[in-house]
Coordinates of C-alpha atoms and ligand atoms in Angstrom, one line a residue:
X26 CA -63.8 18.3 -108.5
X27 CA -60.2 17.5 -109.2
X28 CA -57.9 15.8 -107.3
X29 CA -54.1 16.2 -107.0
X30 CA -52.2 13.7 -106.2
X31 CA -48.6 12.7 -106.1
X32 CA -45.6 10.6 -105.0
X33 CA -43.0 11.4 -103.0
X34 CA -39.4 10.0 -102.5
X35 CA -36.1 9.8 -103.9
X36 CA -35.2 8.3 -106.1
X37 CA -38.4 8.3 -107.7
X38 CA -38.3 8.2 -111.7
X39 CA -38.6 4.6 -111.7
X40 CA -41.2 4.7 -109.6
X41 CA -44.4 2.3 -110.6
X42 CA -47.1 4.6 -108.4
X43 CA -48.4 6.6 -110.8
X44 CA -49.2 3.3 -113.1
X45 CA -51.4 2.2 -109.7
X46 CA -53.2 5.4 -109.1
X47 CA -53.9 7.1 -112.5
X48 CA -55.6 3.9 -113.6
X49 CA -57.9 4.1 -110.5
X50 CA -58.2 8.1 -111.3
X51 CA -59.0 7.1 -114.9
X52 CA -61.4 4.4 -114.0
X53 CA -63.4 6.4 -111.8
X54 CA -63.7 9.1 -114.3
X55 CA -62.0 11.6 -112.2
X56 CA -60.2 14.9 -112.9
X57 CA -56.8 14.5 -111.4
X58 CA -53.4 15.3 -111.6
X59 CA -51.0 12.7 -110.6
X60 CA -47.3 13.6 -110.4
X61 CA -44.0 12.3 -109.0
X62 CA -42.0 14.2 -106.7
X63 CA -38.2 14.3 -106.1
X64 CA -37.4 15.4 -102.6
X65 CA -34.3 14.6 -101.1
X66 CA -33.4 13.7 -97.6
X67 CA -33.5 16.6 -95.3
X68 CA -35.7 18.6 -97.5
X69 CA -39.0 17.7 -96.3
X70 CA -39.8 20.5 -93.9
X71 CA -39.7 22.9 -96.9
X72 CA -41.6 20.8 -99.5
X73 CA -44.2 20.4 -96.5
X74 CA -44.5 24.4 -96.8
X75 CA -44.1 24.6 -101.0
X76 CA -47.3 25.6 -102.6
X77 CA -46.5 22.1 -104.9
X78 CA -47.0 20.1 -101.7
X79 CA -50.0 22.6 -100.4
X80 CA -51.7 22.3 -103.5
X81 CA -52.0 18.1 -103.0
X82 CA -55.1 16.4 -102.0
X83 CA -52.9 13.5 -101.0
X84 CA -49.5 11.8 -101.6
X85 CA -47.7 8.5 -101.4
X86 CA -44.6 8.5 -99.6
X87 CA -41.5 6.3 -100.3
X88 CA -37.8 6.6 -99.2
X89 CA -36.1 8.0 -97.8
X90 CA -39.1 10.1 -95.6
X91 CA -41.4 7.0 -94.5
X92 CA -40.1 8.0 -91.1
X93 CA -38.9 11.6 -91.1
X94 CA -42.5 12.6 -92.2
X95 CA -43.9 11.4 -88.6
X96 CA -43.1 14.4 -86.8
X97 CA -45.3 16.8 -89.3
X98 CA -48.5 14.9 -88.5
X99 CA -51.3 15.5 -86.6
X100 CA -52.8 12.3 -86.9
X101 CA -51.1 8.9 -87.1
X102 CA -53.0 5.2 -88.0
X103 CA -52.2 2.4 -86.0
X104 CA -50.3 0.4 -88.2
X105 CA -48.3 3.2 -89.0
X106 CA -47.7 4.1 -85.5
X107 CA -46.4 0.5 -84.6
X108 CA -44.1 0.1 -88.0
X109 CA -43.0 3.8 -87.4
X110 CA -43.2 4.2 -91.1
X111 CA -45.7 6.4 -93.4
X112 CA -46.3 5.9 -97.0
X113 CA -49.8 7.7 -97.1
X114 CA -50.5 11.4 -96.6
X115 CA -54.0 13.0 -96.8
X116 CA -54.2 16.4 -96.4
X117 CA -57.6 17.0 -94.1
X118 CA -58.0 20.8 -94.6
X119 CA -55.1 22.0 -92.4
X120 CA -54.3 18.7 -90.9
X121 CA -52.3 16.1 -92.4
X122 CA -53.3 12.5 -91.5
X123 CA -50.6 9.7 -92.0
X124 CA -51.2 6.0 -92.9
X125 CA -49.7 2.8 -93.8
X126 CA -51.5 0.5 -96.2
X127 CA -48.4 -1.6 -96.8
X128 CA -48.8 -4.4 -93.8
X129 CA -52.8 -4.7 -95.3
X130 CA -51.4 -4.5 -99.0
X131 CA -49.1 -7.4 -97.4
X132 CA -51.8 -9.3 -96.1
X133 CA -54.4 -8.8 -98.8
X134 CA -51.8 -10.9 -101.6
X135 CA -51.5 -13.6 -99.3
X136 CA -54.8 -13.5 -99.0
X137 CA -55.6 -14.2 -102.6
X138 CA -53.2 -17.1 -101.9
X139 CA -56.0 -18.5 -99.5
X140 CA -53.6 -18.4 -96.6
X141 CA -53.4 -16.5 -93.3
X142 CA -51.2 -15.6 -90.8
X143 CA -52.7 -16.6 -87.5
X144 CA -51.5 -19.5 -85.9
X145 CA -48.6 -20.1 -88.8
X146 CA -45.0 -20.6 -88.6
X147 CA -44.0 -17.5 -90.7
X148 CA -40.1 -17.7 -91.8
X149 CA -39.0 -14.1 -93.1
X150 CA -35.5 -13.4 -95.3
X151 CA -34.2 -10.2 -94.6
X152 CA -34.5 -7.5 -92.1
X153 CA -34.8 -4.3 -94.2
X154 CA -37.4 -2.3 -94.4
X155 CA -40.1 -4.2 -95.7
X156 CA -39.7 -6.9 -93.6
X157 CA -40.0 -4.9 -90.7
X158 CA -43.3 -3.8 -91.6
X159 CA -44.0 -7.5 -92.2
X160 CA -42.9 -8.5 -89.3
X161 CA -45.3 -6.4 -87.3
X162 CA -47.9 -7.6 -89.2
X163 CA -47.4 -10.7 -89.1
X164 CA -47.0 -10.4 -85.1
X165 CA -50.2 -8.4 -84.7
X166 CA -52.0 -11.1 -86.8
X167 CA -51.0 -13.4 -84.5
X168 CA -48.8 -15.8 -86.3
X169 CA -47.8 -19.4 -84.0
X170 CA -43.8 -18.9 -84.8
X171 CA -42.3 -16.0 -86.4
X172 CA -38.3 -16.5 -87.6
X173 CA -35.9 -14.0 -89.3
X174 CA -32.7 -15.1 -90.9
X175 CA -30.4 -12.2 -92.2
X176 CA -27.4 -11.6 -93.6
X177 CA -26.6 -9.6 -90.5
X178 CA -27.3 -11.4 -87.7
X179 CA -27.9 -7.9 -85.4
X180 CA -30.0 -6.5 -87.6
X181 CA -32.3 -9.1 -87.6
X182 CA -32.0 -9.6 -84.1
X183 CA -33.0 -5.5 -83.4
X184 CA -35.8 -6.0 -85.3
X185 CA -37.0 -8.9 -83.1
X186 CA -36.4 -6.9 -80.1
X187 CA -38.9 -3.9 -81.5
X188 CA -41.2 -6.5 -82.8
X189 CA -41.2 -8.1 -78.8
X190 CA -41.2 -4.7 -77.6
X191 CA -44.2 -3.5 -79.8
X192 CA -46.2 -6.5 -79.7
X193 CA -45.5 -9.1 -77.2
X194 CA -44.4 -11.7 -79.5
X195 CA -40.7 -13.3 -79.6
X196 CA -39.3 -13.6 -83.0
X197 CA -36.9 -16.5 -83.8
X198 CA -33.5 -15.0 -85.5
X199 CA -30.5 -16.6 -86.9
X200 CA -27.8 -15.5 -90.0
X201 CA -29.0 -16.3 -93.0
X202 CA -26.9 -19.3 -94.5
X203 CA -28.1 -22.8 -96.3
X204 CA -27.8 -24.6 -93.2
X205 CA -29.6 -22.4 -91.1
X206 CA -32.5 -21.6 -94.6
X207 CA -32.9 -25.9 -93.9
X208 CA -32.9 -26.2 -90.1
X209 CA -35.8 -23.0 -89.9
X210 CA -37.9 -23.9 -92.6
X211 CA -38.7 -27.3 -91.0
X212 CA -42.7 -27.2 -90.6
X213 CA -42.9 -23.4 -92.0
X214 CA -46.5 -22.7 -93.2
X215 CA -45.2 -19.5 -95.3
X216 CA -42.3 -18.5 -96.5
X217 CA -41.5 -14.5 -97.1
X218 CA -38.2 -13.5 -99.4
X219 CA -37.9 -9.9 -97.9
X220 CA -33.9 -9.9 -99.6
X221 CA -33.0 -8.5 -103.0
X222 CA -31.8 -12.1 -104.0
X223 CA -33.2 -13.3 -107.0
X224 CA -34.1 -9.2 -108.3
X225 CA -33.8 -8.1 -111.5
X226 CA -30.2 -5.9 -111.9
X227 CA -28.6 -7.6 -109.0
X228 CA -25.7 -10.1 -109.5
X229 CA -27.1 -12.2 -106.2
X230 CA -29.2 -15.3 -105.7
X231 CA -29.7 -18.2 -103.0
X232 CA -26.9 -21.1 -103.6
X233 CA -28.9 -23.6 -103.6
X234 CA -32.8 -24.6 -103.3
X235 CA -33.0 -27.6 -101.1
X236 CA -34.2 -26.0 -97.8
X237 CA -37.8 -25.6 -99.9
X238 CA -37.9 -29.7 -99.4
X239 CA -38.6 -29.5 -96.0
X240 CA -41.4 -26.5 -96.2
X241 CA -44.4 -28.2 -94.9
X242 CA -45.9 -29.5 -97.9
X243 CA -49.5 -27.4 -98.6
X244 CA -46.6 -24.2 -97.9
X245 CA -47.1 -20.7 -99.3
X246 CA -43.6 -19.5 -100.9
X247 CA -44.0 -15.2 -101.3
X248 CA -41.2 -13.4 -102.8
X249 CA -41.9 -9.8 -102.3
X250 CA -39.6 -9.5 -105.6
X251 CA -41.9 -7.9 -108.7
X252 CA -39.0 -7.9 -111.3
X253 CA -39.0 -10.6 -112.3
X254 CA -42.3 -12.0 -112.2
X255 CA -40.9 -14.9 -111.5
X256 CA -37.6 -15.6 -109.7
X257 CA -35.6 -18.7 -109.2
X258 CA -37.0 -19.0 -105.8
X259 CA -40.4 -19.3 -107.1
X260 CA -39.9 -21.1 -110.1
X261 CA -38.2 -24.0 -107.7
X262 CA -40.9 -24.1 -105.3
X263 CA -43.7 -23.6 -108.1
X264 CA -41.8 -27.3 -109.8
X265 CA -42.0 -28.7 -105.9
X266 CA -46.0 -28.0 -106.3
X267 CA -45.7 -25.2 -103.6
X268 CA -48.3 -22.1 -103.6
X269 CA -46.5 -19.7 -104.7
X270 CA -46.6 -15.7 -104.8
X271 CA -44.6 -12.6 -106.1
X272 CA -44.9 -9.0 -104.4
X273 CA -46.8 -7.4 -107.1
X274 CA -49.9 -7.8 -105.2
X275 CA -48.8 -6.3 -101.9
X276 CA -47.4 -3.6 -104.3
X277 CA -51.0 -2.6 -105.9
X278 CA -52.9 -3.4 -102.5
X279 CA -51.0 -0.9 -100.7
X280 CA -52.1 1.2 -103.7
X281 CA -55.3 0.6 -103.6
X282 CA -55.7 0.9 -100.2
X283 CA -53.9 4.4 -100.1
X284 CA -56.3 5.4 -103.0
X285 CA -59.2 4.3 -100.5
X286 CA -58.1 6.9 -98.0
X287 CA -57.5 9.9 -100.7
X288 CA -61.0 9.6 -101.8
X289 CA -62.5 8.6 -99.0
X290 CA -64.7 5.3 -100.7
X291 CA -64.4 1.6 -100.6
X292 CA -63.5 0.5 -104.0
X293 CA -63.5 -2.8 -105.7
X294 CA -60.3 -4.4 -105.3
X295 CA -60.0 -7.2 -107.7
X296 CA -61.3 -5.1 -110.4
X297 CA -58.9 -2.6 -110.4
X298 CA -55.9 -5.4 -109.3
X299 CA -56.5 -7.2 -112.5
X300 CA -57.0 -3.4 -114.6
X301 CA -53.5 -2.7 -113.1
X302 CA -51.9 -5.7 -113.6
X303 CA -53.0 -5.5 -117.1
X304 CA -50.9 -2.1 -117.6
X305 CA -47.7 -3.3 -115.7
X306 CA -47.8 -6.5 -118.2
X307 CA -47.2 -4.2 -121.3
X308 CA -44.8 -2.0 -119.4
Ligands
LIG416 P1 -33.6 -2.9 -97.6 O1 -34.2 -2.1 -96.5 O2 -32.4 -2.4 -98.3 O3 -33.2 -4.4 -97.0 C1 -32.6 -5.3 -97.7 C2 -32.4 -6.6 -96.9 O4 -31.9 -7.6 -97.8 C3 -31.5 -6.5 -95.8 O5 -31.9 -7.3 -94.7 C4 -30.2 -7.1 -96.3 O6 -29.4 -7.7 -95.4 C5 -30.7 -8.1 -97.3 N1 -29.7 -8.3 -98.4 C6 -29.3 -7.4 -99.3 N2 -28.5 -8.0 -100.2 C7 -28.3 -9.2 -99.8 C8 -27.6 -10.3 -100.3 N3 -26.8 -10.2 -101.4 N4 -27.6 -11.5 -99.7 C9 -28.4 -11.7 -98.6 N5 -29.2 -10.7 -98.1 C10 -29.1 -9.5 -98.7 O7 -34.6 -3.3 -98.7 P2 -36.2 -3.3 -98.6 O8 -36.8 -2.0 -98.9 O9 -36.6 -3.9 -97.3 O10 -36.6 -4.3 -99.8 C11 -36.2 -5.7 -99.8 C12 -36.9 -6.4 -100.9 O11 -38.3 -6.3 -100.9 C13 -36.4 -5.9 -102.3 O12 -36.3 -7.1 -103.2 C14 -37.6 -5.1 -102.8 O13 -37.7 -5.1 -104.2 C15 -38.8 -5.8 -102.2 N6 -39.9 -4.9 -101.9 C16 -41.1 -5.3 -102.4 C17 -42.2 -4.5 -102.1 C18 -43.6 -4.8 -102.7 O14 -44.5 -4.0 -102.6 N7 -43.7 -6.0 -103.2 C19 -42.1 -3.3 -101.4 C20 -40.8 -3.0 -100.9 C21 -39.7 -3.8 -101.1 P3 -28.3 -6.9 -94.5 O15 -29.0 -6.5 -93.2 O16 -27.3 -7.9 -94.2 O17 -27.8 -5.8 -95.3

C-alpha cells in the first residue's frame, strides 16, 4: 500500500525531514510519497480541510504550528500534552492523533552518550523552544538539579514556572553571562547548548570557554547545534577530554520515532541512525 507522507512548516525548503524519512521509506521497500509543505501562520485550519493534507497518512510538523495544531486534535500523547507542542500528526481514519517524539529523540542521543538524566545536575543554555521541551523532559525524568541561564532572564524564568507548574520540580534560573556560565556549571553532570551560539550563519559565539573547567570531570557536553558538526563549544570540551555530543541525533531520533508512529512498527534504530547519518554526510 502506499503511504503519503509530508512535512509541514514554514519556512520549510531547508528542511532536512525528508532526508530522515524517505531513507526509512526506501529502506523498508515502501511505496511512498514524501513531500514538504509550506503553510504559513494562520493557515492551518484550511490546509487541515485541503484534499493535499486529507490525502496524508501522516505529517511532521515544525514552526510555526507545533502549538496552533493542538486544538484540531482528537487525541493528544503525553509528552505532547505537557510540552504543549506537536510535531507528529497521524491521520487515524477521521481522527487525527498528535505526538511529540522530540523529548525521546532528546533522550535517546544522550543515551548513546551512556548518560541519563535521573538524579543529574542538568545546566540548559537558552529558553527557546527546544529547550522547553527539554526542560520538561529532563524534569519528568527526574533530573537531581535542573538550571537555565538565558539571555533574557524572564524568559527563562517563565519557563521554570511552567516547568514547576507542570511537573513539580523547581528549575534554577539566572542570565546568561561568563560569570554566571562558571558559578552554575560547578558539579553539572550534563551540559545542554539550547542557544544558536556557535551555529553555522550566525555571527555569535560564547566569549570565552573557561566555565567547561569546572564541569564535573566524567561530564557530558550536548550542543543541540547540527551545523556544524562540530562547534567551538564542543571542540573545547572534546580537548578537556569531556563526552561530548551534537544534536544530530536528537534530530534523526525524533525522526525515527515519528516514523514508528506513521507505520505503526518498532524499527531498528541504530541501523537506520547510521543509514541517515551516512546521507546527511554527503549533503
Ligand atoms: P528559539 O526558540 O529561537 O530560541 C533561541 C534561544 O537562544 C533563546 O533562548 C534566545 O535567548 C537564545 N539566543 C539567541 N541568540 C542568542 C545570542 N546571540 N546569545 C545568547 N543567547 C541567544 O530557537 P530554538 O528553536 O529553541 O533553537 C535553539 C537551538 O537549538 C538552535 O541552535 C537550533 O539549531 C537548535 N535545535 C536543534 C534541534 C535538534 O534536533 N538537534 C531541534 C531544534 C533546535 P532570548 O530569550 O534572550 O532571545
Amino acid at each position: 500500500m502506499k503511504i503519503n507522507l509530508a512535512v509541514v512548516g514554514d519556512p520549510i525548503a531547508h528542511s532536512l525531514s525528508p532526508v530522515i524519512h524517505e531513507t526509512v521509506l526506501q529502506e523498508l521497500g515502501m511505496d511512498y510519497t514524501y513531500r514538504k509543505i509550506r503553510v504559513k501562520k494562520g493557515d492551518l485550519p484550511a490546509f487541515l480541510k485541503s484534499g493535499e493534507c486529507l490525502s496524508l497518512q501522516g505529517y511532521n510538523l515544525t514552526m510555526p504550528h507545533k502549538q496552533d495544531i493542538i486544538q484540531h486534535l482528537d487525541f493528544v500523547d503525553e509528552d505532547a500534552r505537557i510540552f504543549n507542542s506537536v510535531n507528529t500528526v497521524k491521520a487515524d481514519g477521521n481522527r487525527l492523533m498528535g505526538y511529540n517524539t522530540d523529548g525521546n529523540g532528546c533522550l535517546l542521543g544522550i543515551q548513546d552518550k551512556g548518560y541519563e538524566c535521573k538524579d543529574k545536575n542538568i545546566v540548559i543554555l537558552g529558553a527557546g523552544g527546544v529547550v522547553s521541551t527539554i526542560a520538561l523532559k529532563t524534569a519528568t525524568e527526574k533530573a537531581k538539579k535542573i538550571t537555565i541561564l538565558n539571555r533574557t532572564l524572564s524568559s527563562a524564568q517563565a519557563l521554570a514556572d511552567n516547568v514547576y507548574r507542570k511537573t513539580g520540580k523547581k528549575v534554577i534560573t539566572s542570565t546568561l553571562t561568563t560569570e554566571s556560565l562558571c558559578e552554575h556549571c560547578q558539579d553539572c553532570d550534563i551540559l545542554i547548548n539550547g542557544t544558536p551560539l556557535g551555529m553555522e550563519g550566525i555571527d555569535a559565539d560564547f566569549n570565552d570557554f573557561s566555565f567547561l573547567s569546572v564541569l564535573n570531570p566524567y561530564a557530558l557536553v550536548h550542543d543541540l547545534i547540527y551545523k556544524p558538526q562540530m562547534t567551538n563549544l564542543l571542540t573545547h570540551a572534546n580537548k578537556l577530554g569531556f563526552a561530548t555530543l551534537n544534536g544530530l541525533g536528537m534530530l534523526i531520533y525524533q525522526g525515527l520515532l515519528a516514523d514508528e508512529i506513521f507505520l505503526e512498527t518498532s524499527l531498528d534504530l541504530a541501523f537506520f541512525k547510521a543509514k541517515i547519518e551516512d546521507k546527511l554526510k554527503k549533503i
